PDB file of C-alpha atoms and ligand atoms in Angstrom:
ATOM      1  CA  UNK A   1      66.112  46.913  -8.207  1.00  0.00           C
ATOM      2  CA  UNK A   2      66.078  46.961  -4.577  1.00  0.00           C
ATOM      3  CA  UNK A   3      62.703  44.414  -3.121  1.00  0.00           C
ATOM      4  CA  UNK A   4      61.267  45.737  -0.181  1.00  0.00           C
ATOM      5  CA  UNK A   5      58.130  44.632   1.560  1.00  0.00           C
ATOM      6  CA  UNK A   6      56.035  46.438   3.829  1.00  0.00           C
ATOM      7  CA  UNK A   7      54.073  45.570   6.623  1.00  0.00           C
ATOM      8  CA  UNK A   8      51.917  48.116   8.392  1.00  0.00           C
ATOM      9  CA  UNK A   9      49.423  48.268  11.288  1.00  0.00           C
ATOM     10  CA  UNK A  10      46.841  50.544  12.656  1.00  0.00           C
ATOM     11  CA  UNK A  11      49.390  52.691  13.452  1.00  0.00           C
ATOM     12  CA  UNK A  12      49.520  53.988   9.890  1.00  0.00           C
ATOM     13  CA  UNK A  13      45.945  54.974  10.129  1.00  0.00           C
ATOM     14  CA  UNK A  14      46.015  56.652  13.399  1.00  0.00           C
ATOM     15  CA  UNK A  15      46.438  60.011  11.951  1.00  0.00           C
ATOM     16  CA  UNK A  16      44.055  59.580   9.880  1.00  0.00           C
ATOM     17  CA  UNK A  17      41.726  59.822  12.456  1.00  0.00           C
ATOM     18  CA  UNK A  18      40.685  55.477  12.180  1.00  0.00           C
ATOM     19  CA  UNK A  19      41.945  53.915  16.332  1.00  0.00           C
ATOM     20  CA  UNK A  20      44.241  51.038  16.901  1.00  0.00           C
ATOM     21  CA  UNK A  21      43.075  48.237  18.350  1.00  0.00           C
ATOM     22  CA  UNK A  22      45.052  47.333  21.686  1.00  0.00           C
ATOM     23  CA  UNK A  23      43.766  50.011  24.085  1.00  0.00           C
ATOM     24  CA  UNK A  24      44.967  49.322  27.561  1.00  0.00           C
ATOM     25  CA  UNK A  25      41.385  48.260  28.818  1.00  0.00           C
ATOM     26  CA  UNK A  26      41.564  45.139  26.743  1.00  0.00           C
ATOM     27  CA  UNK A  27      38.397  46.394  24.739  1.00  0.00           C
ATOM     28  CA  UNK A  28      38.298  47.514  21.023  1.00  0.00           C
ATOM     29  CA  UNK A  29      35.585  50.395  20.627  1.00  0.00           C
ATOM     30  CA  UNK A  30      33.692  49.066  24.245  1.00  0.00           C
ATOM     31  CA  UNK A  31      33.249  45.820  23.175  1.00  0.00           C
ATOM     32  CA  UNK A  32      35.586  42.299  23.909  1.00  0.00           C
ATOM     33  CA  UNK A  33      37.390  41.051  21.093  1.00  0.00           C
ATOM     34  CA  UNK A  34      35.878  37.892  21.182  1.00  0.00           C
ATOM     35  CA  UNK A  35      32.155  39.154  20.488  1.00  0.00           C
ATOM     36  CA  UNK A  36      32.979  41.711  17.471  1.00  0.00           C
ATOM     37  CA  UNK A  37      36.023  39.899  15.575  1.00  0.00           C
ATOM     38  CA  UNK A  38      35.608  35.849  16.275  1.00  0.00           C
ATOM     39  CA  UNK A  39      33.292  33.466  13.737  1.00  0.00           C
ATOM     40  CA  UNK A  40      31.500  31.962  17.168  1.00  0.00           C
ATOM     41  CA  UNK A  41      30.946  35.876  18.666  1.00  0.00           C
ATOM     42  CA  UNK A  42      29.603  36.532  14.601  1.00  0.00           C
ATOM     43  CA  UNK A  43      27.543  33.470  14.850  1.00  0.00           C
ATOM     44  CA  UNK A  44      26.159  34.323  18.636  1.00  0.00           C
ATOM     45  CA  UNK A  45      25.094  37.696  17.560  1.00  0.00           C
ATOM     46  CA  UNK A  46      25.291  38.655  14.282  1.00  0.00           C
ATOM     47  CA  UNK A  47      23.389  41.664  14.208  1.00  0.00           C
ATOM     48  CA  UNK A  48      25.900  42.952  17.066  1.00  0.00           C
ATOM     49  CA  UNK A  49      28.780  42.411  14.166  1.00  0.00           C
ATOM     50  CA  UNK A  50      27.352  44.289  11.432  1.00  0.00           C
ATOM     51  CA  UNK A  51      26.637  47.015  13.512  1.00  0.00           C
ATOM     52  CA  UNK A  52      30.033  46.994  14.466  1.00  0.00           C
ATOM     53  CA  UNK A  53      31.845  46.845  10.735  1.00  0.00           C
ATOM     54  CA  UNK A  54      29.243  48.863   9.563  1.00  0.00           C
ATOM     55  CA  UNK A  55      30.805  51.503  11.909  1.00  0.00           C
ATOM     56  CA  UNK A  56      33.776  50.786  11.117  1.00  0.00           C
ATOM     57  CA  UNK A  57      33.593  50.957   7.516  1.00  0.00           C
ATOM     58  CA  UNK A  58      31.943  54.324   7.726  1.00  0.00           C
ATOM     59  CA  UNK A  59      34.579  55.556   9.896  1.00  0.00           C
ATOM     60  CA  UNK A  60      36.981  54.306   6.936  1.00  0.00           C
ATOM     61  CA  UNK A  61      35.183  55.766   4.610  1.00  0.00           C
ATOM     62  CA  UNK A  62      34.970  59.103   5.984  1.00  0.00           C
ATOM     63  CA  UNK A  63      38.934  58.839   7.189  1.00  0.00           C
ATOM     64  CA  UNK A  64      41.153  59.902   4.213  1.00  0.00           C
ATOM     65  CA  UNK A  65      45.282  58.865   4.009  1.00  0.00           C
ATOM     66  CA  UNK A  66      47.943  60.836   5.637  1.00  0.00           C
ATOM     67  CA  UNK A  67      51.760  62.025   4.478  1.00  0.00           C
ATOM     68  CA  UNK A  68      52.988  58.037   5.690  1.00  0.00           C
ATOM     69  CA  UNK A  69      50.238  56.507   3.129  1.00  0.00           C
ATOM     70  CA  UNK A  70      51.328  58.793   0.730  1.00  0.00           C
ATOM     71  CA  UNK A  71      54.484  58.202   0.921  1.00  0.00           C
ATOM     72  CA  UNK A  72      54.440  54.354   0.586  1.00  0.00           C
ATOM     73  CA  UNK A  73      52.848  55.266  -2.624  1.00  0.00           C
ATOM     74  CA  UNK A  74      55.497  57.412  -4.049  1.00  0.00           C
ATOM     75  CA  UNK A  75      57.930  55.032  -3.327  1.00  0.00           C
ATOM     76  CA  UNK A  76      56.141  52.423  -5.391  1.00  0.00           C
ATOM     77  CA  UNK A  77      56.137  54.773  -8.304  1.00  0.00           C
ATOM     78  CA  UNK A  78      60.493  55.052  -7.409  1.00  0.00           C
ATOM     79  CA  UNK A  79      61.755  52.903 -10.687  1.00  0.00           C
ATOM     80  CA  UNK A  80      64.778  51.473  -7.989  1.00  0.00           C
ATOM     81  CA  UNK A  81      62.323  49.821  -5.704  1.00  0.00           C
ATOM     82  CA  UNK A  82      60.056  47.185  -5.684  1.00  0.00           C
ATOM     83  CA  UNK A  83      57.293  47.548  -3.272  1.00  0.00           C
ATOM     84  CA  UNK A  84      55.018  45.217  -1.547  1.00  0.00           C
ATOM     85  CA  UNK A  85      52.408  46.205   0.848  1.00  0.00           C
ATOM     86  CA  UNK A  86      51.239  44.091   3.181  1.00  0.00           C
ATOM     87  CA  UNK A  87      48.548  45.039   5.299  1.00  0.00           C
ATOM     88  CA  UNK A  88      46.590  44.029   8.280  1.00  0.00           C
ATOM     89  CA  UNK A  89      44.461  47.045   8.239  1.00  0.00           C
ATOM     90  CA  UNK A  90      40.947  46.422   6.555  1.00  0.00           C
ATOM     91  CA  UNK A  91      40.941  50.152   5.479  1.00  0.00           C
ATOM     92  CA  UNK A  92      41.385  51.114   1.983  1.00  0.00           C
ATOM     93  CA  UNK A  93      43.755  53.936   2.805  1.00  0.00           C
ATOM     94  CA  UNK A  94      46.932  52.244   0.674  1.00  0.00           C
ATOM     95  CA  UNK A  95      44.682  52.124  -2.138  1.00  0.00           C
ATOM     96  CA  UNK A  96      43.052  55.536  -1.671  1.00  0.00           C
ATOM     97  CA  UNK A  97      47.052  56.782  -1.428  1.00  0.00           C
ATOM     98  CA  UNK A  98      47.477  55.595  -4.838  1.00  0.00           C
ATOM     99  CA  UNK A  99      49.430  52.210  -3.315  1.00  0.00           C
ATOM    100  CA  UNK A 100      48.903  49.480  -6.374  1.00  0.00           C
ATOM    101  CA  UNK A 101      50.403  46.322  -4.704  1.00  0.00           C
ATOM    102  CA  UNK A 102      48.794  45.828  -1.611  1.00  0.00           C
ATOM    103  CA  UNK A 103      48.072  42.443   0.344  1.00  0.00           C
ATOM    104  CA  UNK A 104      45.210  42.996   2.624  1.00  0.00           C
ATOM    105  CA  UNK A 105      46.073  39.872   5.266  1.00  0.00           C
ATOM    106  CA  UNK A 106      43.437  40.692   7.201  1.00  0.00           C
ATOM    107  CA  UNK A 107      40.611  41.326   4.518  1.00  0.00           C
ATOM    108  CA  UNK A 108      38.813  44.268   3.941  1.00  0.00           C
ATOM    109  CA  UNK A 109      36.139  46.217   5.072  1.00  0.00           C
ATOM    110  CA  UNK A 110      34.916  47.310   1.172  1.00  0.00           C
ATOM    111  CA  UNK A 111      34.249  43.159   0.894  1.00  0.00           C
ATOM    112  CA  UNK A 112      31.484  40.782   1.991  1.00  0.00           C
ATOM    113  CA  UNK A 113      32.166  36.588   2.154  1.00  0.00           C
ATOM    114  CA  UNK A 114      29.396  34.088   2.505  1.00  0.00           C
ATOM    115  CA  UNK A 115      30.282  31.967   5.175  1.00  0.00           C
ATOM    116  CA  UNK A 116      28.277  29.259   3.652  1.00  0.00           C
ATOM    117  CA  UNK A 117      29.677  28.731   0.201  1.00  0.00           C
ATOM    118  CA  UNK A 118      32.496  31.058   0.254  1.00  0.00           C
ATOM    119  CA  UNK A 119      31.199  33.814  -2.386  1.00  0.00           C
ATOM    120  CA  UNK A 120      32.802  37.213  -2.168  1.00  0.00           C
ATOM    121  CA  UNK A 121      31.509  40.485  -3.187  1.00  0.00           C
ATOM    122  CA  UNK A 122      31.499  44.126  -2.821  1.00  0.00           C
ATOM    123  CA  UNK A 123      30.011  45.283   0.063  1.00  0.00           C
ATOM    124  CA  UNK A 124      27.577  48.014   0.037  1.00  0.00           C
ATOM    125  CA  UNK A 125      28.041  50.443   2.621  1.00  0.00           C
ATOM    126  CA  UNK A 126      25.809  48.834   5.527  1.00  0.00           C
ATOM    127  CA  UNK A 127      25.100  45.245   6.020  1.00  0.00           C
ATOM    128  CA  UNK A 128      22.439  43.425   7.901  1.00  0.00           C
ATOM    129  CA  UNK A 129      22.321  39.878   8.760  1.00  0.00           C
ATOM    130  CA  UNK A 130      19.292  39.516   6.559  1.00  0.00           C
ATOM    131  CA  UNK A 131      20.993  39.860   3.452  1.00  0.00           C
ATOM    132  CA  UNK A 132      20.974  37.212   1.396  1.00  0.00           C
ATOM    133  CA  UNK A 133      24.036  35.354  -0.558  1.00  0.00           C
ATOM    134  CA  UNK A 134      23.976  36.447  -4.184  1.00  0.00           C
ATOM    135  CA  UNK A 135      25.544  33.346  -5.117  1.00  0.00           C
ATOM    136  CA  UNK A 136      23.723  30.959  -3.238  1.00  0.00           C
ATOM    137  CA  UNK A 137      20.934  32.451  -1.621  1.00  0.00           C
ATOM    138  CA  UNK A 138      22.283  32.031   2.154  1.00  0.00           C
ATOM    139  CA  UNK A 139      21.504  34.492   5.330  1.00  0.00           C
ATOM    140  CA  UNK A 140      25.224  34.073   6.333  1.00  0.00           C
ATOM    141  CA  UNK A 141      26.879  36.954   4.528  1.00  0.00           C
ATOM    142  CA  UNK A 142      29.734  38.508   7.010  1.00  0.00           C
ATOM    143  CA  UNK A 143      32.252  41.118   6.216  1.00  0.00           C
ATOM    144  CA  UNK A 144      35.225  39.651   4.530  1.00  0.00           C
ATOM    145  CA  UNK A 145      37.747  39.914   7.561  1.00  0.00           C
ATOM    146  CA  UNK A 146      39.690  37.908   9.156  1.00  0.00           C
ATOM    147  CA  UNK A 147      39.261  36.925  11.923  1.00  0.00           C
ATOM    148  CA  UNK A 148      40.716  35.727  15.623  1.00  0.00           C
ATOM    149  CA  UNK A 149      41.140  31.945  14.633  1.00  0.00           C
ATOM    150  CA  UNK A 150      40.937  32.273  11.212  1.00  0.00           C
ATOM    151  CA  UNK A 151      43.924  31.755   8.192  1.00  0.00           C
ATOM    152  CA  UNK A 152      45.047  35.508   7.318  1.00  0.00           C
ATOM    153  CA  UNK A 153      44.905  35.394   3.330  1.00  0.00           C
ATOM    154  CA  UNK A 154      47.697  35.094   0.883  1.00  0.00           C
ATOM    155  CA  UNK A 155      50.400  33.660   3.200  1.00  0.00           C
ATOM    156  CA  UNK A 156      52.266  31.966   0.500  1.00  0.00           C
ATOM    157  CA  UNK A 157      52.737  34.536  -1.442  1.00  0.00           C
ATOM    158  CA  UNK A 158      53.657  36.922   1.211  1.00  0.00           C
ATOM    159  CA  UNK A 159      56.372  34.103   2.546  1.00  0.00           C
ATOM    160  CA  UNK A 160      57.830  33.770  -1.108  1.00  0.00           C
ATOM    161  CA  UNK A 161      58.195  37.884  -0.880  1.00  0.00           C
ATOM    162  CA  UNK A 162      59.611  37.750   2.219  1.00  0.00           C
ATOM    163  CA  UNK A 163      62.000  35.041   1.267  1.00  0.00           C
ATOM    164  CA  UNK A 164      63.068  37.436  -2.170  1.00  0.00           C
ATOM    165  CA  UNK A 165      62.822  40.965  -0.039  1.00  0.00           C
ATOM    166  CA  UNK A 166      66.122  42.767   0.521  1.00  0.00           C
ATOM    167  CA  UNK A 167      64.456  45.140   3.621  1.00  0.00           C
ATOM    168  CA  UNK A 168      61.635  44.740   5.103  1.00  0.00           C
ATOM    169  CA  UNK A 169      59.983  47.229   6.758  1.00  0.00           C
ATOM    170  CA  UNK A 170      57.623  47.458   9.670  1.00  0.00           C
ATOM    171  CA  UNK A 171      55.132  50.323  10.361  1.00  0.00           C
ATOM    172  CA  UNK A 172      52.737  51.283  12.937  1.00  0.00           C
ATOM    173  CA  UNK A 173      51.734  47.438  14.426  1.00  0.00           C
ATOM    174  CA  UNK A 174      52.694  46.169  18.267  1.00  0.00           C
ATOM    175  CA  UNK A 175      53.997  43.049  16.634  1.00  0.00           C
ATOM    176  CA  UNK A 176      51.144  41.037  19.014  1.00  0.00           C
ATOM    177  CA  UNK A 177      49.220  39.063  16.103  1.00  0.00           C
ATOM    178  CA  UNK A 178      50.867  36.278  14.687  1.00  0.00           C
ATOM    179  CA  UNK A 179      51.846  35.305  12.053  1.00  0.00           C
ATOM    180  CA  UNK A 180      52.477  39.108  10.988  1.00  0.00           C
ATOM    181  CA  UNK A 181      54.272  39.748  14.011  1.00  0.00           C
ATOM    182  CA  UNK A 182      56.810  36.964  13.048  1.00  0.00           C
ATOM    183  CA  UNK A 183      57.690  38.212   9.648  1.00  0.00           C
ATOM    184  CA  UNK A 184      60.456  40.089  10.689  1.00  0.00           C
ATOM    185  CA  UNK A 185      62.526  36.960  11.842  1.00  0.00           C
ATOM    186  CA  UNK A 186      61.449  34.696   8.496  1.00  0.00           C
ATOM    187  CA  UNK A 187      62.795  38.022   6.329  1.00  0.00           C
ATOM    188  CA  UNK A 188      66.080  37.934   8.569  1.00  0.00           C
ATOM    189  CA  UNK A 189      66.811  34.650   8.154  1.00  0.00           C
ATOM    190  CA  UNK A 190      65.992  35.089   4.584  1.00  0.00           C
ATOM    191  CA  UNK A 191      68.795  37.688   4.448  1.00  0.00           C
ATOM    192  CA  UNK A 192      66.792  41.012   4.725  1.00  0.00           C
ATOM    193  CA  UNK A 193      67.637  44.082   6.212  1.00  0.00           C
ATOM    194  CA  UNK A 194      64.999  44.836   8.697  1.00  0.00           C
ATOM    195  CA  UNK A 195      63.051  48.056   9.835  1.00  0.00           C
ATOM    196  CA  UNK A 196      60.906  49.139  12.592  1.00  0.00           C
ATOM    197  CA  UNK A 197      58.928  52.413  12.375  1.00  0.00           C
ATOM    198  CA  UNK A 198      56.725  52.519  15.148  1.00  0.00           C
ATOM    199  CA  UNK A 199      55.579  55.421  17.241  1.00  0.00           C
ATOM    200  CA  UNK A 200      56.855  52.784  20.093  1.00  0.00           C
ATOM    201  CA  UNK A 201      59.305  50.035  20.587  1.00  0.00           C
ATOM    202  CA  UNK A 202      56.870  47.010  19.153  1.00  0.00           C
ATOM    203  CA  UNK A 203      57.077  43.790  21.018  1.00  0.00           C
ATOM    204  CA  UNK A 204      59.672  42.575  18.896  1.00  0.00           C
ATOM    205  CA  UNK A 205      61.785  45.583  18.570  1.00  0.00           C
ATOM    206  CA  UNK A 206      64.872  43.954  19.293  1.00  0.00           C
ATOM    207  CA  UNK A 207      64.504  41.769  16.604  1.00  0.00           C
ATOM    208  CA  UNK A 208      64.924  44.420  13.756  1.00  0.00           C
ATOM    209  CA  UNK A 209      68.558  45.479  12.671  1.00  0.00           C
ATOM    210  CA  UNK A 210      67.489  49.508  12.949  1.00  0.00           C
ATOM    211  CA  UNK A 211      64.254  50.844  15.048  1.00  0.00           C
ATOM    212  CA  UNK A 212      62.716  54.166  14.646  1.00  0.00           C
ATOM    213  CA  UNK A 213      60.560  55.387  17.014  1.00  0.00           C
ATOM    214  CA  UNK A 214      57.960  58.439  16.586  1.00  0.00           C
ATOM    215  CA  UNK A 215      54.728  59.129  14.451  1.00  0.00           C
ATOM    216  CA  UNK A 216      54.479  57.225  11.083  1.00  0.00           C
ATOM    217  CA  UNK A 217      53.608  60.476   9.312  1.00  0.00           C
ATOM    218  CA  UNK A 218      56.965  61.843  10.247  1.00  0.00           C
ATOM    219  CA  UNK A 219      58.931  58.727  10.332  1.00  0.00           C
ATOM    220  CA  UNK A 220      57.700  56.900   7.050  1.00  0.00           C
ATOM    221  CA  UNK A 221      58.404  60.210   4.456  1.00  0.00           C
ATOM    222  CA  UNK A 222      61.589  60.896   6.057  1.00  0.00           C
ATOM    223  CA  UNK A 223      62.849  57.422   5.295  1.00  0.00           C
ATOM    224  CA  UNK A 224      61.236  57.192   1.738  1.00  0.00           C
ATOM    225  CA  UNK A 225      62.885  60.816   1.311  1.00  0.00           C
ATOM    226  CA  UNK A 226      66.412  59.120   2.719  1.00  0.00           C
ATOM    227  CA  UNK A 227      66.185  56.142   0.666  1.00  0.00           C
ATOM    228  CA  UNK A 228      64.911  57.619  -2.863  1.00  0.00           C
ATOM    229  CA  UNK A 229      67.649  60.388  -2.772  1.00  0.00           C
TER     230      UNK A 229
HETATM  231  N1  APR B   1      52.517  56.261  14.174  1.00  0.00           N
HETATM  232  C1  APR B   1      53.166  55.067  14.266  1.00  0.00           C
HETATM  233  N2  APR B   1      52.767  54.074  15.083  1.00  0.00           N
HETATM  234  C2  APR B   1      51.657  54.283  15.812  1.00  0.00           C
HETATM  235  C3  APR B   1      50.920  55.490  15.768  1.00  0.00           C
HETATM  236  C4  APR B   1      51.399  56.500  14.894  1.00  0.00           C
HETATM  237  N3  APR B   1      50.787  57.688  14.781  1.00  0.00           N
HETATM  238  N4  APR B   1      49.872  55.388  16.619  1.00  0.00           N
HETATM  239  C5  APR B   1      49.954  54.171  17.179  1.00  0.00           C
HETATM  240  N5  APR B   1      51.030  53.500  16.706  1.00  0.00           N
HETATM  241  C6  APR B   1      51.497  52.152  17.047  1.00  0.00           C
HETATM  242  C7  APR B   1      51.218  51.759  18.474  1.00  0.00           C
HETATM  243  O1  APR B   1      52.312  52.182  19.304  1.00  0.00           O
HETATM  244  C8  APR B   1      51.139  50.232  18.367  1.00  0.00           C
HETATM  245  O2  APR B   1      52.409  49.648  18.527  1.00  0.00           O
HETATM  246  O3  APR B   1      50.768  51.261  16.249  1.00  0.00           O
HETATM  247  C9  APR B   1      50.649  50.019  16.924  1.00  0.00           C
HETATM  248  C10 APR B   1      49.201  49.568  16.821  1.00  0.00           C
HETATM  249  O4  APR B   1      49.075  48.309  17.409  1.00  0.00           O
HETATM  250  P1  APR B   1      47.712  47.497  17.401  1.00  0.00           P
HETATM  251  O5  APR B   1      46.602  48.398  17.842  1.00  0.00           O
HETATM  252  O6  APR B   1      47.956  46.262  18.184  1.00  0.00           O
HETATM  253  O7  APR B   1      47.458  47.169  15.862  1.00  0.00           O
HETATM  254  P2  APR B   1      48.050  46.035  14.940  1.00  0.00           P
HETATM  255  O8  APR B   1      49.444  45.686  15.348  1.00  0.00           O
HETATM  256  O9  APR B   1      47.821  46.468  13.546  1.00  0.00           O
HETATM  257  O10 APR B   1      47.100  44.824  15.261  1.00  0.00           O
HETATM  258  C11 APR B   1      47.236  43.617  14.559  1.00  0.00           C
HETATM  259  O11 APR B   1      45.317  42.630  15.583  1.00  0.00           O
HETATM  260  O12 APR B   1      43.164  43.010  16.365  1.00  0.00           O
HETATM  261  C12 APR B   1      43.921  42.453  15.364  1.00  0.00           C
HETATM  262  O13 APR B   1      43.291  41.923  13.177  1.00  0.00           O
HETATM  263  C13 APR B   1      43.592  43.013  14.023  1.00  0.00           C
HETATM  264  O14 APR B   1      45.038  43.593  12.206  1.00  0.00           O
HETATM  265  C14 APR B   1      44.868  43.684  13.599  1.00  0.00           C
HETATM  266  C15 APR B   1      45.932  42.923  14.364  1.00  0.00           C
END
């Protein structure tokens, strides 16, 4: 059974109506990076951040997958193939697809984390920066993301896939944010075969053995299609 791990981007979500992040004005939905997706800009102005995620997660909410999220799902059901998703989105559009193996690196937008003791829960569909801590009564609950300067979750088991994977395919990210955008050479030197789909060349394009270029929800059901037949 052929392993293959999958890492995808906004750019998988685009069609579904959610935008990616690096607009060419340097700012993600009007406001700088560093306010809206940094612990110091969440602890400067907190009620700034939940009104921003709580945005966000209605947006997600509302979006619903396209023919590439599908598609990722079907090929998990293929009995050849061995999937792994691993995602930087904090949508829950894999899921929604009917994707069972999913990594969220990032976190997710359906979670809340005290940054106090460290307590996760569901998060309800709006958060304030009043809410307390279930767990330990704290007014630090944040949306369970992560973010610029913080440890993306799960890296060891995503290395140990990567290490194992036999392709490894990339979908819809600009290959900017590290470590994600470096898991094309560890896979490589691991002996994958290595995939871009991207709707452009990402910055490390020239790293993968084959790149596709073109929208995911052509590209990504034409290659399942290729590779299940
Ligand atoms: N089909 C395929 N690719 C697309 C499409 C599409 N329809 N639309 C856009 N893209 C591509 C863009 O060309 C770009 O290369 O998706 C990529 C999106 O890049 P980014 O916006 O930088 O998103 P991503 O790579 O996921 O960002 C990584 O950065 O801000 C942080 O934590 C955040 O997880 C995020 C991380």
């Amino acid at each position: 059974m052929a392993k293959i791990v999958v890492l995808t981007g906004a750019g998988i979500s685009a069609e579904s109506g959610i935008r990616t992040f690096r607009a060419s004005d340097g700012l993600w939905e009007d406001h700088r990076i560093e306010d809206v997706a940094t612990p110091e800009g969440w602890l400067r102005n907190p009620i700034l951040v939940h009104r921003f995620y709580n945005m966000r997660r209605k947006a997600a909410a509302e979006a619903t997958p396209n023919p590439a999220h599908l598609a990722l799902a079907a090929l998990e059901g293929d009995p050849r193939h061995e999937v792994l998703i691993v995602t930087q989105n904090v949508d829950d559009l894999h899921e929604r697809a009917g994707s069972q193996r999913v990594i969220h690196m990032h976190g997710t937008l359906t979670g809340a984390l005290c940054h106090a003791c460290g307590f996760r829960w569901p998060a309800p569909p709006e958060m304030h920066h009043t809410d307390a801590c279930p767990a330990c009564g704290a007014h630090t609950t944040r949306p369970d993301i992560v973010w610029f300067g913080e440890m993306p979750y799960r890296m060891e088991e995503i290395w140990s896939a990567l290490r194992a994977a036999d392709l490894f395919v990339s979908i819809g990210t600009s290959g900017n944010v590290y470590p994600a955008a470096g898991f094309v050479q560890d896979a490589s030197r691991a002996g994958a075969e290595t995939l871009e789909l991207n709707l452009d060349p990402s910055t490390g394009s020239d790293w993968f053995d084959e790149a596709r270029h073109g929208p995911a929800s052509e590209l990504v059901p034409q290659w399942v299609r290729e590779i299940c037949s």
